[in-house]
Amino acid sequence: MPNLKVLIVGASIAGPTAAYWLSKAGADITVIERFPSLRSNGQNVDIRTSGVTVIRKMPMETAVRAKTSQMEGINFVLADGSTYACIKPTGNPEQQSLVSEYEILRGDLSQILFDLTKDNKSIKYVFGEQVMSMRQQIDGKVNGPIIVEIANGLATAEYDLVVACDGATSRTRAMGLGRGSRDYVYPSNCWAAFFSINEDLFAGNAMGHAYSAVGGRFIAAGSDPSGITKVVLMGLSPPGDHSASVSFCDAMKRGDDGLKQFVASHYEGAGWKTEEIMKCMLNSTDFYANEIVQVKTPSLCNGRFVLVGDAGYAAGFTGAGTTLAITGAYLLAGEINKHAGNLEAGIKGYEEQMRPMIAKLQREPPLIRTILAPQTAWGLWVRNRIFAFVAWTRILEFAQKYFASAFASSDKFGLPEYEWVA
Ligand SMILES: Cc1cc2nc3c(=O)[nH]c(=O)nc-3n(C[C@H](O)[C@H](O)[C@H](O)COP(=O)(O)OP(=O)(O)OC[C@H]3O[C@@H](n4cnc5c(N)ncnc54)[C@H](O)[C@@H]3O)c2cc1C
Ligand SMILES: *[C@@H]1O[C@H](CO)[C@@H](O)[C@H](O)[C@H]1NC(C)=O
Ligand SMILES: *[C@@H]1O[C@H](CO)[C@@H](O)[C@H](O)[C@H]1NC(C)=O
């Protein structure tokens, strides 16, 4: 049988991981990325549970470990900077706590995955490209190859399999499933901004700092060994109130500068180090902000067209998107490899393996909004008391159980092992 010809769309996390494993299943792969180069921005992403299992099967754990952030834990601080609670990692990746052992910058992770695949003879990366149109042929009774027309110079060609890894607002998903690009996207009334600032606001302190202000405003910031500060902001509205995401999405249309202005005015008067952080944010060069959404589709495929990563199951708030993306890429390739010669069965196997995991990792832990970003001064006071108590009594096991869906200890899913053909 000739090698399976595969087109992967998107080169962030899901795309390169899928390229890695599909090449081991003996496929010939083209990866196209809309941006002119690998995107390096973003802040920390977590690799947990089955994601840890998968990267351990790849020759990259050392590279990941070398890049994981050296944060010793998180201090929860009040407006005057005093710490009222503190959470540390468990020091054991089998039993991760709220602070993951495998926190890594998204850009670093993407680069590691790219480096691992870029020189492989069966994998070709093409930047500055996207899909224009797709037409699926019917091959007897089953779905046949897909004819793909590509936007900037790559020739129109027939692929046995098209894998959309182009993120939560995937345009390829819209084409492949014949729907609009906002279909299956569920806002969580929350947005987040990630950036670094060229000053060390915490004098090299190895602890991260988390601060909440009324109005659902959450700030996390920490020193980086290179002398800069990394910042994550989250803006949350109460359930059912879409105002925060609506004004955020409006601002997004005005580009990064418009977004920065919006964020700065939203955080006005929030207290603590906010004013300084906002001033530096306006000048930051790696600013990236996005609405936090979940993607839920009735099916992960349409014939030979398949969704992997955020395009198929962005996890939103739970922070499990990267874990799901890495696991999904492994399972798709594994199931195709296992059902060699019967692509339909492989795709079906992938969907069946993913469903329970998606259901579990997309479940938002109860009360997490109230805990992360209370809306009122009263809510904030209560939250802070609870946090201080939890930290003081060290009943982190309790917290872990409570947040089980998002911060589960290592792999309970029992990933299958595959006999790779290549
Ligand atoms: C620049 C960037 C920064 C991020 N920062 C963070 C962060 O700080 N914290 C966090 O938790 N998550 C962040 N994320 C999201 C996180 O990477 C994902 O939630 C998760 O890792 C799953 O990855 P993914 O590969 O499925 O999708 P994504 O990481 O969203 O990647 C999608 C890729 O597809 C490309 N693309 C989009 N449309 C097309 C198209 N039509 N044709 C071809 N290519 C296309 C994009 O440029 C991107 O490279 C970021 C994503 C990006 C793209
Ligand atoms: C890389 O390419 C070769 C053959 O072209 C293949 O056998 C191998 O498994 C590929 N993949 C990886 C991840 O090494
Ligand atoms: C903004 O960044 C530039 C280049 O890094 C720097 O020269 C300048 O002083 C910065 N301005 C502020 C207000 O921080």
Coordinates of C-alpha atoms and ligand atoms in Angstrom, one line a residue:
M1 CA 0.0 0.0 0.0
P2 CA 1.4 3.5 -0.9
N3 CA 2.0 5.8 2.1
L4 CA -0.9 7.7 3.4
K5 CA -0.8 11.2 2.2
V6 CA -1.7 13.6 5.0
L7 CA -2.3 17.4 5.2
I8 CA -2.0 18.9 8.6
V9 CA -3.3 22.5 9.0
G10 CA -1.7 24.5 11.8
A11 CA 1.8 24.3 13.4
S12 CA 1.4 25.1 17.1
I13 CA 1.1 22.2 19.5
A14 CA -1.4 19.7 18.0
G15 CA 0.0 20.0 14.4
P16 CA 3.6 19.1 15.0
T17 CA 2.6 16.4 17.5
A18 CA 0.3 14.9 15.0
A19 CA 3.1 15.1 12.4
Y20 CA 5.5 13.2 14.7
W21 CA 3.1 10.3 15.4
L22 CA 1.6 10.1 11.9
S23 CA 5.1 9.7 10.5
K24 CA 5.6 6.8 12.8
A25 CA 2.4 5.4 11.3
G26 CA 4.1 5.5 7.9
A27 CA 2.4 8.6 6.5
D28 CA 3.7 11.3 4.2
I29 CA 2.9 14.6 5.7
T30 CA 2.6 18.2 4.7
V31 CA 2.0 20.7 7.5
I32 CA 0.8 24.2 6.5
E33 CA 0.8 27.2 8.9
R34 CA -1.0 30.5 8.2
F35 CA 1.7 32.6 9.9
P36 CA 5.0 33.2 8.0
S37 CA 7.0 31.5 10.8
L38 CA 6.5 29.4 14.0
R39 CA 4.6 31.6 16.5
S40 CA 6.7 32.2 19.6
N41 CA 4.4 34.2 21.8
G42 CA 2.1 33.1 24.6
Q43 CA 2.9 32.3 28.2
N44 CA 2.8 29.1 30.2
V45 CA 0.8 26.1 29.2
D46 CA 0.5 23.0 31.4
I47 CA 1.1 19.4 30.4
R48 CA -0.8 17.1 32.6
T49 CA -2.0 13.5 32.9
S50 CA -2.1 11.7 29.6
G51 CA -0.1 14.6 28.0
V52 CA 2.8 13.7 30.3
T53 CA 2.5 10.1 29.3
V54 CA 2.7 11.0 25.6
I55 CA 5.7 13.3 25.8
R56 CA 7.5 10.6 27.7
K57 CA 7.1 8.4 24.7
M58 CA 8.8 11.1 22.6
P59 CA 12.5 11.9 22.8
M60 CA 11.7 15.3 24.3
E61 CA 11.2 15.0 28.1
T62 CA 14.7 16.4 28.7
A63 CA 14.1 19.3 26.4
V64 CA 10.8 20.1 28.1
R65 CA 12.3 19.8 31.5
A66 CA 15.1 22.2 30.6
K67 CA 12.5 24.8 29.6
T68 CA 9.9 24.3 32.3
S69 CA 9.5 27.4 34.3
Q70 CA 11.4 27.4 37.6
M71 CA 8.5 28.8 39.6
E72 CA 8.5 27.4 43.1
G73 CA 4.9 28.1 43.7
I74 CA 2.3 30.8 43.9
N75 CA 1.8 33.4 46.6
F76 CA -1.7 34.8 46.7
V77 CA -1.3 38.5 47.6
L78 CA -3.4 41.3 48.9
A79 CA -3.4 44.9 47.5
D80 CA -0.5 45.8 49.8
G81 CA 1.6 42.9 48.5
S82 CA 1.3 40.8 51.6
T83 CA 0.9 37.1 51.1
Y84 CA -2.2 35.4 52.6
A85 CA -1.9 32.0 51.0
C86 CA 0.7 30.0 49.1
I87 CA 0.6 26.9 47.0
K88 CA 3.6 24.8 45.9
P89 CA 3.9 22.0 43.4
T90 CA 4.0 18.5 44.9
G91 CA 7.5 17.8 43.4
N92 CA 6.0 14.6 41.8
P93 CA 4.6 14.7 38.3
E94 CA 2.5 11.6 39.1
Q95 CA 0.6 13.7 41.6
Q96 CA 0.4 17.2 40.2
S97 CA -1.0 20.0 42.2
L98 CA -2.4 23.3 41.1
V99 CA 1.1 24.2 40.1
S100 CA 2.1 21.8 37.4
E101 CA 5.6 20.2 37.2
Y102 CA 5.4 20.6 33.5
E103 CA 4.7 24.3 33.0
I104 CA 6.4 25.5 29.8
L105 CA 6.1 28.5 27.6
R106 CA 3.8 27.7 24.7
G107 CA 6.4 29.0 22.2
D108 CA 9.2 26.8 23.7
L109 CA 7.0 23.7 23.5
S110 CA 6.0 24.5 20.0
Q111 CA 9.7 25.0 19.0
I112 CA 10.7 21.7 20.7
L113 CA 8.0 19.8 18.7
F114 CA 8.9 21.5 15.5
D115 CA 12.6 20.7 16.0
L116 CA 11.7 17.1 16.6
T117 CA 9.9 16.8 13.3
K118 CA 11.4 19.4 10.9
D119 CA 14.2 17.3 9.5
N120 CA 12.2 14.1 9.0
K121 CA 12.1 13.1 5.3
S122 CA 8.4 12.3 5.5
I123 CA 7.4 15.7 7.0
K124 CA 7.3 18.9 5.1
Y125 CA 6.5 22.3 6.7
V126 CA 5.1 25.1 4.6
F127 CA 4.6 28.5 6.3
G128 CA 2.3 31.3 5.1
E129 CA -0.2 28.9 3.8
Q130 CA -3.8 28.1 4.4
V131 CA -6.6 26.0 2.9
M132 CA -8.9 27.8 0.4
S133 CA -11.3 25.0 -0.3
M134 CA -11.8 21.3 0.2
R135 CA -13.8 18.8 -1.8
Q136 CA -14.3 15.3 -0.6
Q137 CA -14.7 12.5 -3.1
I138 CA -16.8 9.4 -2.6
D139 CA -14.9 6.3 -3.2
G140 CA -17.4 3.5 -3.7
K141 CA -19.5 3.5 -0.6
V142 CA -17.0 5.2 1.7
N143 CA -15.6 8.7 1.7
G144 CA -12.6 9.0 -0.6
P145 CA -9.6 11.3 -0.6
I146 CA -10.0 15.1 -0.3
I147 CA -9.0 17.5 -3.0
V148 CA -7.5 20.5 -1.3
E149 CA -7.0 23.9 -2.9
I150 CA -4.4 25.9 -1.0
A151 CA -4.1 29.7 -0.9
N152 CA -0.5 30.8 -1.6
G153 CA 1.3 28.7 -4.2
L154 CA 1.2 25.2 -2.9
A155 CA -0.4 23.2 -5.7
T156 CA -4.0 21.8 -5.4
A157 CA -3.6 18.2 -4.5
E158 CA -5.4 15.1 -3.3
Y159 CA -4.9 14.0 0.3
D160 CA -6.0 10.7 2.0
L161 CA -6.5 12.6 5.2
V162 CA -6.8 16.2 6.3
V163 CA -6.2 17.0 9.9
A164 CA -7.3 20.5 11.2
C165 CA -5.0 21.7 14.0
D166 CA -5.7 25.4 13.5
G167 CA -7.1 26.3 16.9
A168 CA -10.4 27.1 18.6
T169 CA -11.6 29.4 15.8
S170 CA -10.5 27.0 13.1
R171 CA -11.5 28.1 9.6
T172 CA -10.6 24.7 8.3
R173 CA -13.2 23.2 10.7
A174 CA -15.8 25.4 9.2
M175 CA -14.9 24.2 5.7
G176 CA -14.5 20.6 6.6
L177 CA -17.8 20.4 8.5
G178 CA -19.6 22.8 6.2
R179 CA -20.5 25.2 9.1
G180 CA -19.7 28.8 10.2
S181 CA -16.4 29.5 12.0
R182 CA -18.3 30.4 15.3
D183 CA -20.3 27.2 15.2
Y184 CA -19.5 24.9 18.1
V185 CA -17.6 27.6 19.9
Y186 CA -18.9 28.3 23.4
P187 CA -17.7 31.5 25.1
S188 CA -16.9 31.1 28.8
N189 CA -17.4 34.8 29.6
C190 CA -13.7 35.1 30.1
W191 CA -10.7 36.4 28.3
A192 CA -7.0 36.2 29.0
A193 CA -4.0 38.2 28.1
F194 CA -0.4 36.9 28.2
F195 CA 2.7 39.1 27.9
S196 CA 6.2 39.8 29.3
I197 CA 7.5 43.1 30.5
N198 CA 11.1 44.3 30.4
E199 CA 11.5 44.9 34.0
D200 CA 11.8 42.5 37.0
L201 CA 9.0 43.6 39.3
F202 CA 9.7 40.9 41.9
A203 CA 13.5 41.1 42.3
G204 CA 14.0 37.6 41.1
N205 CA 11.7 36.0 43.6
A206 CA 11.1 32.4 42.5
M207 CA 7.5 32.5 43.6
G208 CA 4.7 33.6 41.2
H209 CA 2.2 36.1 42.5
A210 CA -1.6 36.0 42.1
Y211 CA -3.8 38.9 42.9
S212 CA -7.6 39.5 42.5
A213 CA -9.5 42.7 42.3
V214 CA -13.3 43.2 42.3
G215 CA -15.0 43.0 39.0
G216 CA -13.6 39.6 38.2
R217 CA -10.1 40.9 37.6
F218 CA -7.3 38.4 38.1
I219 CA -3.5 39.0 37.7
A220 CA -0.7 36.5 37.9
A221 CA 2.9 37.7 37.5
G222 CA 6.3 36.3 38.2
S223 CA 10.0 37.0 37.7
D224 CA 11.8 35.2 35.0
P225 CA 15.5 34.2 35.5
S226 CA 16.3 36.4 32.4
G227 CA 15.3 39.5 34.4
I228 CA 11.9 40.1 32.9
T229 CA 8.4 39.7 34.4
K230 CA 5.8 37.3 32.9
V231 CA 2.2 38.3 33.3
V232 CA -1.2 36.6 32.8
L233 CA -4.4 38.6 33.1
M234 CA -7.9 37.2 33.2
G235 CA -11.1 39.1 33.0
L236 CA -14.2 37.2 34.0
S237 CA -17.9 38.1 34.1
P238 CA -20.4 36.3 36.2
P239 CA -22.2 33.3 34.6
G240 CA -24.8 34.5 32.1
D241 CA -23.3 37.9 31.8
H242 CA -21.6 38.2 28.4
S243 CA -20.6 41.9 28.7
A244 CA -16.9 41.2 29.4
S245 CA -16.5 39.0 26.3
V246 CA -18.5 41.3 24.1
S247 CA -16.4 44.3 24.8
F248 CA -13.3 42.2 24.6
C249 CA -14.3 40.9 21.2
D250 CA -15.0 44.5 20.0
A251 CA -11.6 45.6 21.1
M252 CA -10.0 42.6 19.4
K253 CA -11.2 44.0 16.1
R254 CA -8.9 47.0 16.7
G255 CA -5.8 44.8 16.8
D256 CA -3.2 44.5 19.5
D257 CA -3.0 48.2 20.3
G258 CA -6.8 48.4 20.6
L259 CA -6.7 45.4 22.9
K260 CA -4.0 46.8 25.0
Q261 CA -6.0 50.0 25.5
F262 CA -9.1 48.0 26.4
V263 CA -7.2 45.9 28.9
A264 CA -5.5 48.9 30.5
S265 CA -8.9 50.7 31.0
H266 CA -10.5 47.5 32.3
Y267 CA -7.8 47.2 35.0
E268 CA -7.8 50.8 36.0
G269 CA -7.8 51.3 39.8
A270 CA -7.4 47.5 40.5
G271 CA -4.7 48.2 43.0
W272 CA -1.5 46.2 43.9
K273 CA 1.1 46.6 41.1
T274 CA -1.5 47.0 38.5
E275 CA -0.6 50.5 37.4
E276 CA 3.0 49.6 36.8
I277 CA 2.1 46.4 35.0
M278 CA -0.3 48.2 32.7
K279 CA 2.2 50.9 31.8
C280 CA 4.7 48.2 30.8
M281 CA 2.1 46.1 29.0
L282 CA 1.4 49.0 26.6
N283 CA 5.1 48.6 25.5
S284 CA 5.3 44.8 25.5
T285 CA 6.3 43.1 22.3
D286 CA 4.9 39.6 22.9
F287 CA 1.4 40.5 23.9
Y288 CA -1.1 37.8 23.1
A289 CA -4.8 37.9 24.2
N290 CA -7.7 35.8 23.4
E291 CA -11.2 35.0 24.5
I292 CA -11.3 31.7 26.4
V293 CA -13.7 29.4 24.7
Q294 CA -14.7 25.8 24.6
V295 CA -15.2 23.9 21.4
K296 CA -17.7 21.1 21.4
T297 CA -18.6 19.4 18.1
P298 CA -21.0 16.5 17.6
S299 CA -18.3 14.6 15.7
L300 CA -14.5 14.9 15.4
C301 CA -14.6 14.0 11.7
N302 CA -16.4 14.2 8.4
G303 CA -15.2 11.4 6.3
R304 CA -11.5 11.8 5.8
F305 CA -11.5 15.2 7.5
V306 CA -10.5 15.1 11.2
L307 CA -10.2 17.6 14.0
V308 CA -7.3 17.5 16.5
G309 CA -6.5 19.9 19.4
D310 CA -8.3 23.2 20.1
A311 CA -10.0 23.0 16.7
G312 CA -12.0 20.0 18.0
Y313 CA -12.1 20.3 21.7
A314 CA -10.6 23.5 23.2
A315 CA -11.0 23.1 26.9
G316 CA -11.4 26.7 27.9
F317 CA -11.1 27.4 31.6
T318 CA -9.8 24.1 32.7
G319 CA -6.4 24.7 31.1
A320 CA -6.4 21.2 29.7
G321 CA -6.2 22.3 26.0
T322 CA -2.6 21.4 25.6
T323 CA -2.9 18.1 27.3
L324 CA -5.9 17.2 25.1
A325 CA -4.1 18.4 21.9
I326 CA -1.0 16.2 22.6
T327 CA -3.1 13.2 23.6
G328 CA -5.4 13.6 20.6
A329 CA -2.5 13.7 18.2
Y330 CA -1.1 10.5 19.6
L331 CA -4.4 8.7 19.6
L332 CA -5.3 9.7 16.0
A333 CA -2.0 8.4 14.7
G334 CA -2.1 5.3 16.9
E335 CA -5.6 4.3 15.9
I336 CA -4.8 4.8 12.2
N337 CA -1.6 2.8 12.6
K338 CA -3.5 0.0 14.4
H339 CA -6.2 -0.2 11.7
A340 CA -3.6 0.0 8.9
G341 CA -5.4 -0.3 5.5
N342 CA -8.8 0.8 7.0
L343 CA -8.7 4.5 7.5
E344 CA -12.4 4.7 8.4
A345 CA -11.9 2.3 11.3
G346 CA -8.8 4.3 12.5
I347 CA -10.7 7.6 12.5
K348 CA -13.6 5.9 14.3
G349 CA -11.2 4.5 16.9
Y350 CA -9.8 8.0 17.5
E351 CA -13.2 9.4 18.1
E352 CA -14.1 6.6 20.6
Q353 CA -10.8 7.0 22.5
M354 CA -11.2 10.8 22.8
R355 CA -14.8 11.2 23.8
P356 CA -14.5 10.2 27.5
M357 CA -11.3 12.2 27.9
I358 CA -12.8 15.3 26.3
A359 CA -15.9 15.0 28.5
K360 CA -13.7 14.8 31.6
L361 CA -11.2 17.4 30.8
Q362 CA -13.7 20.0 29.6
R363 CA -15.7 19.8 32.8
E364 CA -15.3 23.1 34.6
P365 CA -14.6 22.6 38.3
P366 CA -17.5 23.9 40.3
L367 CA -17.0 27.4 41.7
I368 CA -13.7 27.9 39.9
R369 CA -14.9 31.3 38.7
T370 CA -15.7 32.5 42.1
I371 CA -12.5 31.1 43.4
L372 CA -10.3 32.6 40.7
A373 CA -11.9 36.0 40.3
P374 CA -14.7 37.0 42.7
Q375 CA -16.9 39.8 41.4
T376 CA -17.5 41.6 44.7
A377 CA -15.5 42.7 47.7
W378 CA -17.4 40.3 49.9
G379 CA -16.7 37.4 47.5
L380 CA -13.1 38.4 47.5
W381 CA -12.9 38.5 51.3
V382 CA -14.5 35.1 51.6
R383 CA -12.3 33.6 48.9
N384 CA -9.1 34.9 50.5
R385 CA -10.1 33.5 53.9
I386 CA -10.7 30.1 52.3
F387 CA -7.4 30.1 50.4
A388 CA -5.5 31.2 53.5
F389 CA -7.1 28.3 55.4
V390 CA -6.5 25.7 52.8
A391 CA -2.8 26.8 52.5
W392 CA -2.4 26.9 56.2
T393 CA -3.8 23.5 56.9
R394 CA -1.9 22.1 53.9
I395 CA -5.0 20.2 52.8
L396 CA -3.9 20.4 49.2
E397 CA -5.1 16.8 48.7
F398 CA -8.5 18.2 49.4
A399 CA -8.0 20.9 46.8
Q400 CA -6.7 18.5 44.3
K401 CA -9.7 16.3 44.7
Y402 CA -12.0 19.3 44.5
F403 CA -10.4 20.4 41.2
A404 CA -10.0 16.8 40.0
S405 CA -11.2 17.3 36.5
A406 CA -8.8 20.0 35.7
F407 CA -5.8 19.0 37.8
A408 CA -6.0 15.3 38.0
S409 CA -3.0 13.4 39.0
S410 CA -1.2 11.4 36.3
D411 CA -2.8 9.4 33.6
K412 CA -5.9 7.6 34.7
F413 CA -7.0 7.2 31.1
G414 CA -4.6 4.3 30.5
L415 CA -3.4 5.3 27.0
P416 CA -3.0 2.4 24.6
E417 CA 0.4 1.3 23.4
Y418 CA 0.8 0.9 19.6
E419 CA 3.2 -1.1 17.5
W420 CA 4.4 1.6 15.1
V421 CA 5.1 0.5 11.5
A422 CA 7.9 3.1 11.0
Ligands
LIG1 C1 0.2 32.5 19.5 C2 -0.5 31.7 20.5 C3 -0.3 31.9 21.9 C4 -1.0 31.2 22.9 N1 -0.7 31.4 24.2 C5 -1.3 30.7 25.2 C6 -1.0 30.9 26.6 O1 -0.2 31.8 26.9 N2 -1.6 30.1 27.5 C7 -2.5 29.1 27.1 O2 -3.0 28.4 28.0 N3 -2.8 28.9 25.8 C8 -2.2 29.6 24.8 N4 -2.5 29.4 23.5 C9 -3.4 28.3 23.1 C10 -2.7 26.9 23.3 O3 -1.6 26.8 22.4 C11 -3.7 25.8 22.9 O4 -4.9 26.0 23.7 C12 -3.3 24.4 23.0 O5 -1.9 24.2 23.2 C13 -3.8 23.5 21.8 O6 -3.0 23.9 20.7 P1 -3.5 23.7 19.2 O7 -2.2 23.4 18.5 O8 -4.6 22.8 19.1 O9 -4.1 25.2 18.8 P2 -3.3 26.6 18.8 O10 -2.2 26.7 19.7 O11 -4.4 27.6 18.9 O12 -2.7 26.7 17.3 C14 -3.3 26.8 16.1 C15 -2.3 27.1 15.0 O13 -2.9 27.1 13.7 C16 -2.6 28.3 13.0 N5 -3.7 28.6 12.2 C17 -4.8 29.3 12.5 N6 -5.7 29.4 11.5 C18 -5.0 28.8 10.4 C19 -5.4 28.5 9.1 N7 -6.6 28.9 8.6 N8 -4.5 27.8 8.3 C20 -3.3 27.4 8.8 N9 -2.9 27.6 10.0 C21 -3.8 28.3 10.9 C22 -2.3 29.3 14.1 O14 -1.4 30.3 13.6 C23 -1.6 28.4 15.2 O15 -0.2 28.3 14.9 C24 -1.9 30.1 22.5 C25 -2.1 29.9 21.1 C26 -1.4 30.6 20.1 C27 -1.6 30.3 18.7
LIG2 C1 10.8 10.0 10.2 O1 11.0 9.5 8.9 C2 11.3 8.1 8.8 C3 11.3 7.7 7.3 O2 11.1 8.8 6.5 C4 10.3 7.3 9.6 O3 10.6 5.9 9.5 C5 10.3 7.7 11.1 O4 9.6 6.9 11.9 C6 9.9 9.2 11.1 N1 9.4 9.7 12.3 C7 10.0 10.0 13.4 C8 9.2 10.6 14.5 O5 11.1 9.7 13.7
LIG3 C1 9.5 50.8 25.6 O1 10.4 49.8 25.0 C2 11.5 50.4 24.4 C3 12.3 49.3 23.7 O2 12.4 48.1 24.4 C4 12.3 51.2 25.4 O3 13.4 51.8 24.8 C5 11.5 52.2 26.1 O4 12.2 52.8 27.1 C6 10.2 51.6 26.7 N1 9.3 52.6 27.2 C7 8.7 52.4 28.4 C8 7.7 53.5 28.8 O5 8.9 51.5 29.2

